[in-house]
């Protein structure tokens, strides 16, 4: 844990698509408001939490939705502060995984349906190649890393993985894991799992994800 808290005060330059913070907050909202109400639940206590606390989340979601529709980017620094806030929650892991899945779907939204269907029927190596390429592009666009290399059949290496450095715990990498697994599903048509084999947060030289062979 050599990098523990090393980057807590780092400021991030540039802007990122509003879809990223929107995915973060929508995932928080989805976890704050589960579909079922427990039988002995005291709604006077739990309802404010279910409704996204005091409406702050709803207001922010509304704001980011407006920015997304208008094609307005959001400062990266603002998004990373939000990311850190989510990481403090006890249920950060499922929220970050879902965020990664959401941003992968958003990033893939314009892929032509015909091309995707052909890809799903093609040999797996073609889908894996497509996923490697798109994940690299998505990570760069979302400002989650810039020094990225990919290897066959499916390895993603990020030497400057931003989520790993946000709090030194490596928890933030769950978002990248969710993004990669969702992209594998989108590109190959089959659910596939990856393992986060090494992490900057644990002193490794890079963060690396590798496909777990089914
Ligand atoms: Zn990592």
mmCIF file of C-alpha atoms and ligand atoms in Angstrom:
data_model
loop_
_atom_site.group_PDB
_atom_site.id
_atom_site.type_symbol
_atom_site.label_atom_id
_atom_site.label_comp_id
_atom_site.label_asym_id
_atom_site.label_seq_id
_atom_site.Cartn_x
_atom_site.Cartn_y
_atom_site.Cartn_z
ATOM 1 C CA UNK A 1 0.000 0.000 0.000
ATOM 2 C CA UNK A 2 2.835 2.354 -0.813
ATOM 3 C CA UNK A 3 0.528 4.734 -2.606
ATOM 4 C CA UNK A 4 -1.912 4.987 0.324
ATOM 5 C CA UNK A 5 -3.488 8.435 0.253
ATOM 6 C CA UNK A 6 -0.702 9.615 -2.030
ATOM 7 C CA UNK A 7 -3.071 11.179 -4.509
ATOM 8 C CA UNK A 8 -5.833 12.409 -2.224
ATOM 9 C CA UNK A 9 -5.091 16.003 -3.043
ATOM 10 C CA UNK A 10 -4.401 15.566 -6.727
ATOM 11 C CA UNK A 11 -6.435 17.830 -8.959
ATOM 12 C CA UNK A 12 -7.586 16.579 -12.314
ATOM 13 C CA UNK A 13 -7.538 18.719 -15.420
ATOM 14 C CA UNK A 14 -9.915 18.512 -18.322
ATOM 15 C CA UNK A 15 -13.483 17.496 -18.879
ATOM 16 C CA UNK A 16 -15.384 14.277 -19.317
ATOM 17 C CA UNK A 17 -18.776 13.299 -20.745
ATOM 18 C CA UNK A 18 -21.664 13.947 -18.335
ATOM 19 C CA UNK A 19 -22.705 10.322 -18.871
ATOM 20 C CA UNK A 20 -19.939 9.294 -16.438
ATOM 21 C CA UNK A 21 -21.112 11.159 -13.280
ATOM 22 C CA UNK A 22 -24.672 10.382 -14.334
ATOM 23 C CA UNK A 23 -23.881 6.653 -14.320
ATOM 24 C CA UNK A 24 -22.318 7.004 -10.851
ATOM 25 C CA UNK A 25 -25.366 8.744 -9.384
ATOM 26 C CA UNK A 26 -27.902 6.516 -11.121
ATOM 27 C CA UNK A 27 -26.106 3.511 -9.647
ATOM 28 C CA UNK A 28 -26.206 5.115 -6.178
ATOM 29 C CA UNK A 29 -29.930 5.785 -6.615
ATOM 30 C CA UNK A 30 -30.562 2.209 -7.765
ATOM 31 C CA UNK A 31 -28.925 0.926 -4.570
ATOM 32 C CA UNK A 32 -30.668 3.442 -2.320
ATOM 33 C CA UNK A 33 -34.064 2.494 -3.629
ATOM 34 C CA UNK A 34 -34.402 -1.264 -3.912
ATOM 35 C CA UNK A 35 -37.652 -2.396 -5.481
ATOM 36 C CA UNK A 36 -39.053 -4.239 -2.491
ATOM 37 C CA UNK A 37 -40.073 -2.832 0.870
ATOM 38 C CA UNK A 38 -39.132 -5.009 3.807
ATOM 39 C CA UNK A 39 -42.035 -6.101 6.002
ATOM 40 C CA UNK A 40 -40.886 -4.584 9.275
ATOM 41 C CA UNK A 41 -39.255 -1.589 7.651
ATOM 42 C CA UNK A 42 -39.796 1.795 9.307
ATOM 43 C CA UNK A 43 -40.510 3.911 6.231
ATOM 44 C CA UNK A 44 -40.198 7.184 8.127
ATOM 45 C CA UNK A 45 -36.539 6.310 8.584
ATOM 46 C CA UNK A 46 -35.779 4.484 5.368
ATOM 47 C CA UNK A 47 -37.792 6.492 2.867
ATOM 48 C CA UNK A 48 -35.546 9.564 2.780
ATOM 49 C CA UNK A 49 -32.611 7.227 2.111
ATOM 50 C CA UNK A 50 -34.588 5.397 -0.583
ATOM 51 C CA UNK A 51 -35.428 8.658 -2.251
ATOM 52 C CA UNK A 52 -31.812 9.624 -2.490
ATOM 53 C CA UNK A 53 -31.559 11.322 0.907
ATOM 54 C CA UNK A 54 -32.718 14.921 0.736
ATOM 55 C CA UNK A 55 -33.191 15.037 -2.991
ATOM 56 C CA UNK A 56 -29.594 16.126 -3.494
ATOM 57 C CA UNK A 57 -28.952 13.132 -5.699
ATOM 58 C CA UNK A 58 -32.104 13.760 -7.739
ATOM 59 C CA UNK A 59 -31.099 17.384 -8.296
ATOM 60 C CA UNK A 60 -27.618 16.356 -9.393
ATOM 61 C CA UNK A 61 -28.978 13.653 -11.687
ATOM 62 C CA UNK A 62 -31.280 16.241 -13.268
ATOM 63 C CA UNK A 63 -28.309 18.556 -13.763
ATOM 64 C CA UNK A 64 -26.122 15.896 -15.367
ATOM 65 C CA UNK A 65 -28.999 14.725 -17.564
ATOM 66 C CA UNK A 66 -29.310 18.267 -18.864
ATOM 67 C CA UNK A 67 -25.559 18.412 -19.517
ATOM 68 C CA UNK A 68 -25.631 15.072 -21.327
ATOM 69 C CA UNK A 69 -28.527 16.120 -23.548
ATOM 70 C CA UNK A 70 -26.817 19.426 -24.357
ATOM 71 C CA UNK A 71 -23.516 17.628 -25.031
ATOM 72 C CA UNK A 72 -21.867 19.621 -22.220
ATOM 73 C CA UNK A 73 -18.824 18.031 -20.590
ATOM 74 C CA UNK A 74 -18.199 18.041 -16.828
ATOM 75 C CA UNK A 75 -14.872 18.856 -15.089
ATOM 76 C CA UNK A 76 -12.943 15.645 -14.377
ATOM 77 C CA UNK A 77 -12.085 16.974 -10.909
ATOM 78 C CA UNK A 78 -15.781 17.169 -10.012
ATOM 79 C CA UNK A 79 -16.357 13.604 -11.220
ATOM 80 C CA UNK A 80 -13.393 12.229 -9.269
ATOM 81 C CA UNK A 81 -14.638 13.938 -6.071
ATOM 82 C CA UNK A 82 -17.968 12.212 -6.602
ATOM 83 C CA UNK A 83 -16.148 8.916 -7.256
ATOM 84 C CA UNK A 84 -14.300 9.293 -3.919
ATOM 85 C CA UNK A 85 -17.562 10.017 -2.085
ATOM 86 C CA UNK A 86 -19.125 6.833 -3.461
ATOM 87 C CA UNK A 87 -16.020 4.872 -2.431
ATOM 88 C CA UNK A 88 -16.671 5.763 1.221
ATOM 89 C CA UNK A 89 -20.003 3.941 1.222
ATOM 90 C CA UNK A 90 -20.121 0.416 2.647
ATOM 91 C CA UNK A 91 -21.895 -0.720 -0.541
ATOM 92 C CA UNK A 92 -19.350 0.971 -2.836
ATOM 93 C CA UNK A 93 -18.349 -2.244 -4.574
ATOM 94 C CA UNK A 94 -21.708 -3.148 -6.199
ATOM 95 C CA UNK A 95 -22.351 0.535 -6.980
ATOM 96 C CA UNK A 96 -19.001 0.934 -8.750
ATOM 97 C CA UNK A 97 -19.452 -2.331 -10.635
ATOM 98 C CA UNK A 98 -22.843 -1.143 -11.859
ATOM 99 C CA UNK A 99 -21.379 2.250 -12.798
ATOM 100 C CA UNK A 100 -18.785 0.481 -14.953
ATOM 101 C CA UNK A 101 -21.534 -1.542 -16.653
ATOM 102 C CA UNK A 102 -23.572 1.599 -17.300
ATOM 103 C CA UNK A 103 -20.688 3.548 -18.826
ATOM 104 C CA UNK A 104 -19.761 0.576 -21.031
ATOM 105 C CA UNK A 105 -23.335 0.436 -22.383
ATOM 106 C CA UNK A 106 -23.340 4.195 -22.886
ATOM 107 C CA UNK A 107 -20.017 4.035 -24.723
ATOM 108 C CA UNK A 108 -21.296 1.237 -26.966
ATOM 109 C CA UNK A 109 -24.682 2.872 -27.627
ATOM 110 C CA UNK A 110 -23.955 3.843 -31.223
ATOM 111 C CA UNK A 111 -22.576 0.488 -32.322
ATOM 112 C CA UNK A 112 -24.599 -0.645 -35.353
ATOM 113 C CA UNK A 113 -26.952 -3.520 -34.473
ATOM 114 C CA UNK A 114 -26.073 -5.496 -37.593
ATOM 115 C CA UNK A 115 -22.345 -5.310 -36.879
ATOM 116 C CA UNK A 116 -22.949 -6.443 -33.279
ATOM 117 C CA UNK A 117 -25.041 -9.420 -34.412
ATOM 118 C CA UNK A 118 -22.337 -10.486 -36.896
ATOM 119 C CA UNK A 119 -19.696 -10.120 -34.177
ATOM 120 C CA UNK A 120 -21.680 -12.331 -31.783
ATOM 121 C CA UNK A 121 -21.815 -15.140 -34.372
ATOM 122 C CA UNK A 122 -18.156 -14.777 -35.368
ATOM 123 C CA UNK A 123 -15.299 -16.733 -33.699
ATOM 124 C CA UNK A 124 -14.744 -15.526 -30.125
ATOM 125 C CA UNK A 125 -11.305 -14.084 -30.903
ATOM 126 C CA UNK A 126 -12.939 -11.398 -33.072
ATOM 127 C CA UNK A 127 -15.283 -10.355 -30.253
ATOM 128 C CA UNK A 128 -12.352 -10.317 -27.820
ATOM 129 C CA UNK A 129 -10.330 -8.152 -30.193
ATOM 130 C CA UNK A 130 -13.227 -5.728 -30.500
ATOM 131 C CA UNK A 131 -13.661 -5.634 -26.705
ATOM 132 C CA UNK A 132 -9.938 -4.959 -26.155
ATOM 133 C CA UNK A 133 -10.036 -2.041 -28.549
ATOM 134 C CA UNK A 134 -13.262 -0.524 -27.215
ATOM 135 C CA UNK A 135 -12.255 -0.881 -23.540
ATOM 136 C CA UNK A 136 -9.003 0.956 -24.252
ATOM 137 C CA UNK A 137 -10.890 3.751 -25.946
ATOM 138 C CA UNK A 138 -13.521 3.940 -23.196
ATOM 139 C CA UNK A 139 -10.892 4.160 -20.414
ATOM 140 C CA UNK A 140 -9.127 6.991 -22.227
ATOM 141 C CA UNK A 141 -12.357 8.866 -22.970
ATOM 142 C CA UNK A 142 -13.507 8.567 -19.360
ATOM 143 C CA UNK A 143 -10.077 9.772 -18.147
ATOM 144 C CA UNK A 144 -9.571 6.579 -16.158
ATOM 145 C CA UNK A 145 -6.156 5.954 -17.668
ATOM 146 C CA UNK A 146 -4.056 6.907 -20.637
ATOM 147 C CA UNK A 147 -1.122 4.528 -20.707
ATOM 148 C CA UNK A 148 -2.996 1.417 -21.797
ATOM 149 C CA UNK A 149 -1.796 -1.706 -23.534
ATOM 150 C CA UNK A 150 -3.842 -4.730 -24.543
ATOM 151 C CA UNK A 151 -2.705 -8.273 -25.205
ATOM 152 C CA UNK A 152 -4.179 -11.442 -26.698
ATOM 153 C CA UNK A 153 -6.363 -13.250 -26.012
ATOM 154 C CA UNK A 154 -7.690 -10.759 -23.495
ATOM 155 C CA UNK A 155 -5.454 -8.770 -21.154
ATOM 156 C CA UNK A 156 -5.886 -5.068 -20.367
ATOM 157 C CA UNK A 157 -2.968 -3.276 -18.713
ATOM 158 C CA UNK A 158 -3.283 0.296 -17.386
ATOM 159 C CA UNK A 159 -0.017 1.825 -16.127
ATOM 160 C CA UNK A 160 -1.663 5.014 -14.846
ATOM 161 C CA UNK A 161 -4.991 3.612 -13.635
ATOM 162 C CA UNK A 162 -6.762 6.582 -12.004
ATOM 163 C CA UNK A 163 -9.371 4.630 -9.945
ATOM 164 C CA UNK A 164 -6.553 2.655 -8.262
ATOM 165 C CA UNK A 165 -4.988 5.884 -7.076
ATOM 166 C CA UNK A 166 -8.071 7.651 -5.753
ATOM 167 C CA UNK A 167 -7.779 6.355 -2.188
ATOM 168 C CA UNK A 168 -4.989 3.797 -2.280
ATOM 169 C CA UNK A 169 -7.335 0.890 -1.457
ATOM 170 C CA UNK A 170 -7.808 -0.312 -5.017
ATOM 171 C CA UNK A 171 -11.566 -0.412 -4.484
ATOM 172 C CA UNK A 172 -12.046 2.031 -7.366
ATOM 173 C CA UNK A 173 -10.801 -0.617 -9.810
ATOM 174 C CA UNK A 174 -14.161 -2.381 -9.349
ATOM 175 C CA UNK A 175 -15.572 0.207 -11.770
ATOM 176 C CA UNK A 176 -13.060 -0.853 -14.428
ATOM 177 C CA UNK A 177 -13.841 -4.535 -13.790
ATOM 178 C CA UNK A 178 -17.561 -3.816 -14.325
ATOM 179 C CA UNK A 179 -16.804 -1.855 -17.499
ATOM 180 C CA UNK A 180 -14.603 -4.600 -18.964
ATOM 181 C CA UNK A 181 -17.046 -7.429 -18.179
ATOM 182 C CA UNK A 182 -19.960 -5.498 -19.676
ATOM 183 C CA UNK A 183 -17.947 -4.718 -22.810
ATOM 184 C CA UNK A 184 -17.077 -8.408 -23.162
ATOM 185 C CA UNK A 185 -20.785 -9.204 -23.014
ATOM 186 C CA UNK A 186 -21.579 -6.487 -25.570
ATOM 187 C CA UNK A 187 -18.798 -7.531 -27.950
ATOM 188 C CA UNK A 188 -19.055 -11.332 -27.704
ATOM 189 C CA UNK A 189 -22.717 -11.809 -26.739
ATOM 190 C CA UNK A 190 -21.737 -14.041 -23.798
ATOM 191 C CA UNK A 191 -21.234 -13.181 -20.115
ATOM 192 C CA UNK A 192 -17.516 -13.445 -19.317
ATOM 193 C CA UNK A 193 -15.547 -12.808 -16.157
ATOM 194 C CA UNK A 194 -12.191 -11.103 -15.719
ATOM 195 C CA UNK A 195 -9.766 -11.194 -12.822
ATOM 196 C CA UNK A 196 -7.966 -8.062 -11.607
ATOM 197 C CA UNK A 197 -4.616 -9.852 -11.499
ATOM 198 C CA UNK A 198 -2.468 -7.014 -10.148
ATOM 199 C CA UNK A 199 -3.098 -3.477 -8.949
ATOM 200 C CA UNK A 200 -1.187 -0.216 -8.608
ATOM 201 C CA UNK A 201 -2.786 0.126 -5.177
ATOM 202 C CA UNK A 202 -0.923 -3.008 -4.071
ATOM 203 C CA UNK A 203 2.414 -1.752 -5.308
ATOM 204 C CA UNK A 204 2.325 -3.338 -8.786
ATOM 205 C CA UNK A 205 3.669 -1.426 -11.786
ATOM 206 C CA UNK A 206 0.274 -1.374 -13.435
ATOM 207 C CA UNK A 207 -3.301 -2.505 -13.037
ATOM 208 C CA UNK A 208 -4.085 -5.576 -15.087
ATOM 209 C CA UNK A 209 -7.240 -7.475 -15.962
ATOM 210 C CA UNK A 210 -7.301 -10.894 -17.533
ATOM 211 C CA UNK A 211 -10.116 -12.966 -18.948
ATOM 212 C CA UNK A 212 -10.982 -16.001 -16.839
ATOM 213 C CA UNK A 213 -11.315 -18.843 -19.311
ATOM 214 C CA UNK A 214 -14.714 -20.452 -19.117
HETATM 215 ZN ZN1 LIG B 1 -6.189 -1.757 -9.827
#
